[in-house]
Amino acid sequence: MASRPAVQARARARRRDVRADILNSARSLLAEVPFADLSIDMVMAAAGRSRTIFYRHFDDRQQLLLALLEELGGEMTALGQDWTQESAGQVILRLREDLGGLVDIWVRNGSLMRALAAAAAQDPEVDAMYHALANRFVAIIGERIKADIASRASTVANGTETARALVWMTERYLSECFGRGPAAVPPETAKKTLGDIWVRAIYGISPDC
């Protein structure tokens, strides 16, 4: 007979799996229908589970959307931290790689980002969380730029405001490219474009570096 800790561990694992199924089903459906038309019944049917199970994990659709945003936020923040922790000799290469990773996130989640933008326009809680994610990213990037200013690798005047401008410019650009339906440009073009802009803006050197 399994021990009580083992039984509890299996129960927690099952709960995580069910929650992941619900989130994955919602993410897939958002590629086909707007968030305003997405019902709990649709999500749970896609997940192959009953509606009552939904309420064991989420209070409502808004909480489901916030959970999806939190997942995306974790991916994006991890990319920013990769770059900020890189050594000076590899910083530009890592910056380009991580901006490429950011583009890949938007390519995979364009429909979700579109749903988040629509919900944020109508729901203060979603809007606040979206801005909190962006501000977290700004803070991480800003600290790296400040360090580069201190080491004279960058000559920008204000690390925080440069980070804010770059982050929100990038968010709008990726939204236009991948958050409005079919991709407006090839992903590789977006990666090169963003890499060139960030390298030029922060380090003032040729985009080919």
GROMACS .gro file of C-alpha atoms in nm:
model
  209
    1MET     CA    1   0.000   0.000   0.000
    2ALA     CA    2   0.133   0.342  -0.100
    3SER     CA    3   0.234   0.579   0.175
    4ARG     CA    4   0.031   0.890   0.242
    5PRO     CA    5   0.304   1.124   0.100
    6ALA     CA    6   0.316   0.913  -0.218
    7VAL     CA    7  -0.061   0.931  -0.259
    8GLN     CA    8  -0.055   1.308  -0.204
    9ALA     CA    9   0.226   1.348  -0.456
   10ARG     CA   10   0.027   1.157  -0.719
   11ALA     CA   11  -0.280   1.370  -0.646
   12ARG     CA   12  -0.080   1.690  -0.692
   13ALA     CA   13   0.066   1.558  -1.018
   14ARG     CA   14  -0.284   1.472  -1.147
   15ARG     CA   15  -0.405   1.819  -1.054
   16ARG     CA   16  -0.114   1.980  -1.240
   17ASP     CA   17  -0.184   1.764  -1.544
   18VAL     CA   18  -0.554   1.855  -1.549
   19ARG     CA   19  -0.474   2.226  -1.513
   20ALA     CA   20  -0.221   2.201  -1.797
   21ASP     CA   21  -0.480   2.027  -2.017
   22ILE     CA   22  -0.729   2.307  -1.957
   23LEU     CA   23  -0.472   2.578  -2.033
   24ASN     CA   24  -0.352   2.401  -2.348
   25SER     CA   25  -0.710   2.357  -2.471
   26ALA     CA   26  -0.786   2.724  -2.415
   27ARG     CA   27  -0.467   2.825  -2.594
   28SER     CA   28  -0.553   2.609  -2.896
   29LEU     CA   29  -0.911   2.735  -2.913
   30LEU     CA   30  -0.798   3.097  -2.905
   31ALA     CA   31  -0.630   3.034  -3.239
   32GLU     CA   32  -0.979   2.977  -3.382
   33VAL     CA   33  -1.222   3.196  -3.185
   34PRO     CA   34  -1.201   3.536  -3.011
   35PHE     CA   35  -1.182   3.534  -2.633
   36ALA     CA   36  -1.524   3.702  -2.617
   37ASP     CA   37  -1.674   3.391  -2.784
   38LEU     CA   38  -1.475   3.136  -2.587
   39SER     CA   39  -1.695   2.953  -2.338
   40ILE     CA   40  -1.600   2.733  -2.047
   41ASP     CA   41  -1.799   2.450  -2.208
   42MET     CA   42  -1.588   2.480  -2.524
   43VAL     CA   43  -1.264   2.467  -2.327
   44MET     CA   44  -1.368   2.167  -2.121
   45ALA     CA   45  -1.502   1.979  -2.422
   46ALA     CA   46  -1.166   2.028  -2.593
   47ALA     CA   47  -0.991   1.910  -2.276
   48GLY     CA   48  -1.219   1.604  -2.260
   49ARG     CA   49  -1.335   1.688  -1.908
   50SER     CA   50  -1.652   1.803  -1.738
   51ARG     CA   51  -1.742   2.165  -1.671
   52THR     CA   52  -1.739   2.107  -1.295
   53ILE     CA   53  -1.368   2.021  -1.308
   54PHE     CA   54  -1.297   2.369  -1.448
   55TYR     CA   55  -1.408   2.528  -1.121
   56ARG     CA   56  -1.164   2.318  -0.923
   57HIS     CA   57  -0.885   2.511  -1.096
   58PHE     CA   58  -1.027   2.848  -1.201
   59ASP     CA   59  -1.302   3.077  -1.080
   60ASP     CA   60  -1.395   3.206  -1.426
   61ARG     CA   61  -1.270   3.276  -1.779
   62GLN     CA   62  -1.081   3.584  -1.664
   63GLN     CA   63  -0.874   3.380  -1.418
   64LEU     CA   64  -0.803   3.131  -1.697
   65LEU     CA   65  -0.675   3.413  -1.918
   66LEU     CA   66  -0.462   3.552  -1.636
   67ALA     CA   67  -0.307   3.208  -1.586
   68LEU     CA   68  -0.216   3.196  -1.956
   69LEU     CA   69  -0.062   3.542  -1.927
   70GLU     CA   70   0.140   3.433  -1.625
   71GLU     CA   71   0.280   3.138  -1.820
   72LEU     CA   72   0.384   3.364  -2.105
   73GLY     CA   73   0.532   3.610  -1.861
   74GLY     CA   74   0.755   3.340  -1.717
   75GLU     CA   75   0.890   3.253  -2.062
   76MET     CA   76   0.957   3.615  -2.152
   77THR     CA   77   1.120   3.703  -1.822
   78ALA     CA   78   1.352   3.404  -1.850
   79LEU     CA   79   1.474   3.534  -2.186
   80GLY     CA   80   1.545   3.878  -2.045
   81GLN     CA   81   1.738   3.732  -1.755
   82ASP     CA   82   1.951   3.523  -1.991
   83TRP     CA   83   2.074   3.837  -2.165
   84THR     CA   84   2.125   4.044  -1.850
   85GLN     CA   85   2.346   3.775  -1.698
   86GLU     CA   86   2.567   3.728  -2.005
   87SER     CA   87   2.933   3.827  -1.999
   88ALA     CA   88   3.037   4.146  -2.178
   89GLY     CA   89   3.208   3.958  -2.461
   90GLN     CA   90   2.894   3.766  -2.558
   91VAL     CA   91   2.626   4.018  -2.471
   92ILE     CA   92   2.532   4.122  -2.826
   93LEU     CA   93   2.511   3.763  -2.949
   94ARG     CA   94   2.295   3.669  -2.649
   95LEU     CA   95   2.075   3.976  -2.701
   96ARG     CA   96   2.007   3.874  -3.060
   97GLU     CA   97   1.938   3.515  -2.957
   98ASP     CA   98   1.694   3.618  -2.686
   99LEU     CA   99   1.511   3.862  -2.911
  100GLY     CA  100   1.478   3.572  -3.153
  101GLY     CA  101   1.330   3.365  -2.872
  102LEU     CA  102   1.084   3.646  -2.801
  103VAL     CA  103   0.974   3.646  -3.164
  104ASP     CA  104   0.924   3.268  -3.145
  105ILE     CA  105   0.699   3.313  -2.841
  106TRP     CA  106   0.483   3.559  -3.034
  107VAL     CA  107   0.471   3.334  -3.341
  108ARG     CA  108   0.346   3.045  -3.126
  109ASN     CA  109   0.106   3.257  -2.921
  110GLY     CA  110  -0.013   3.529  -3.158
  111SER     CA  111  -0.380   3.442  -3.109
  112LEU     CA  112  -0.338   3.439  -2.731
  113MET     CA  113  -0.164   3.775  -2.735
  114ARG     CA  114  -0.448   3.911  -2.947
  115ALA     CA  115  -0.699   3.781  -2.690
  116LEU     CA  116  -0.500   3.936  -2.406
  117ALA     CA  117  -0.489   4.273  -2.581
  118ALA     CA  118  -0.865   4.265  -2.638
  119ALA     CA  119  -0.934   4.164  -2.278
  120ALA     CA  120  -0.695   4.425  -2.139
  121ALA     CA  121  -0.888   4.698  -2.321
  122GLN     CA  122  -1.203   4.601  -2.130
  123ASP     CA  123  -1.081   4.448  -1.805
  124PRO     CA  124  -0.871   4.655  -1.559
  125GLU     CA  125  -0.731   4.344  -1.388
  126VAL     CA  126  -0.603   4.193  -1.712
  127ASP     CA  127  -0.467   4.533  -1.817
  128ALA     CA  128  -0.288   4.576  -1.483
  129MET     CA  129  -0.131   4.231  -1.505
  130TYR     CA  130  -0.022   4.287  -1.866
  131HIS     CA  131   0.146   4.613  -1.769
  132ALA     CA  132   0.302   4.452  -1.462
  133LEU     CA  133   0.459   4.190  -1.691
  134ALA     CA  134   0.591   4.459  -1.924
  135ASN     CA  135   0.726   4.663  -1.633
  136ARG     CA  136   0.902   4.355  -1.494
  137PHE     CA  137   1.068   4.313  -1.832
  138VAL     CA  138   1.158   4.684  -1.840
  139ALA     CA  139   1.320   4.656  -1.498
  140ILE     CA  140   1.533   4.357  -1.600
  141ILE     CA  141   1.645   4.519  -1.926
  142GLY     CA  142   1.700   4.854  -1.757
  143GLU     CA  143   1.942   4.704  -1.505
  144ARG     CA  144   2.150   4.551  -1.784
  145ILE     CA  145   2.165   4.879  -1.974
  146LYS     CA  146   2.264   5.066  -1.656
  147ALA     CA  147   2.548   4.819  -1.607
  148ASP     CA  148   2.656   4.875  -1.967
  149ILE     CA  149   2.647   5.252  -1.913
  150ALA     CA  150   2.863   5.212  -1.602
  151SER     CA  151   3.116   5.002  -1.796
  152ARG     CA  152   3.101   5.248  -2.088
  153ALA     CA  153   2.974   4.978  -2.324
  154SER     CA  154   2.667   5.197  -2.381
  155THR     CA  155   2.636   5.573  -2.407
  156VAL     CA  156   2.258   5.608  -2.367
  157ALA     CA  157   2.150   5.872  -2.117
  158ASN     CA  158   1.891   5.678  -1.918
  159GLY     CA  159   1.893   5.300  -1.886
  160THR     CA  160   1.540   5.263  -1.751
  161GLU     CA  161   1.374   5.486  -2.010
  162THR     CA  162   1.572   5.331  -2.293
  163ALA     CA  163   1.450   4.991  -2.174
  164ARG     CA  164   1.091   5.116  -2.150
  165ALA     CA  165   1.101   5.256  -2.504
  166LEU     CA  166   1.254   4.940  -2.649
  167VAL     CA  167   1.018   4.702  -2.467
  168TRP     CA  168   0.699   4.886  -2.568
  169MET     CA  169   0.822   4.942  -2.923
  170THR     CA  170   0.894   4.570  -2.946
  171GLU     CA  171   0.554   4.478  -2.801
  172ARG     CA  172   0.374   4.695  -3.058
  173TYR     CA  173   0.589   4.568  -3.346
  174LEU     CA  174   0.533   4.202  -3.257
  175SER     CA  175   0.163   4.265  -3.206
  176GLU     CA  176   0.137   4.409  -3.555
  177CYS     CA  177   0.346   4.128  -3.707
  178PHE     CA  178   0.204   3.824  -3.529
  179GLY     CA  179  -0.095   3.925  -3.317
  180ARG     CA  180  -0.344   4.019  -3.586
  181GLY     CA  181  -0.392   3.696  -3.779
  182PRO     CA  182  -0.153   3.558  -4.043
  183ALA     CA  183   0.207   3.670  -3.991
  184ALA     CA  184   0.277   4.005  -4.157
  185VAL     CA  185   0.648   3.928  -4.203
  186PRO     CA  186   0.863   3.614  -4.187
  187PRO     CA  187   0.987   3.546  -3.832
  188GLU     CA  188   1.351   3.568  -3.941
  189THR     CA  189   1.290   3.918  -4.076
  190ALA     CA  190   1.138   4.025  -3.745
  191LYS     CA  191   1.433   3.876  -3.553
  192LYS     CA  192   1.688   4.059  -3.768
  193THR     CA  193   1.496   4.386  -3.751
  194LEU     CA  194   1.460   4.384  -3.373
  195GLY     CA  195   1.819   4.274  -3.321
  196ASP     CA  196   1.947   4.559  -3.539
  197ILE     CA  197   1.734   4.818  -3.357
  198TRP     CA  198   1.830   4.704  -3.006
  199VAL     CA  199   2.202   4.674  -3.084
  200ARG     CA  200   2.211   5.017  -3.248
  201ALA     CA  201   2.002   5.180  -2.973
  202ILE     CA  202   2.195   5.038  -2.676
  203TYR     CA  203   2.548   4.997  -2.807
  204GLY     CA  204   2.558   5.244  -3.098
  205ILE     CA  205   2.743   5.006  -3.325
  206SER     CA  206   2.679   4.852  -3.664
  207PRO     CA  207   2.377   4.619  -3.673
  208ASP     CA  208   2.601   4.361  -3.843
  209CYS     CA  209   2.793   4.311  -3.517
   0.00000   0.00000   0.00000
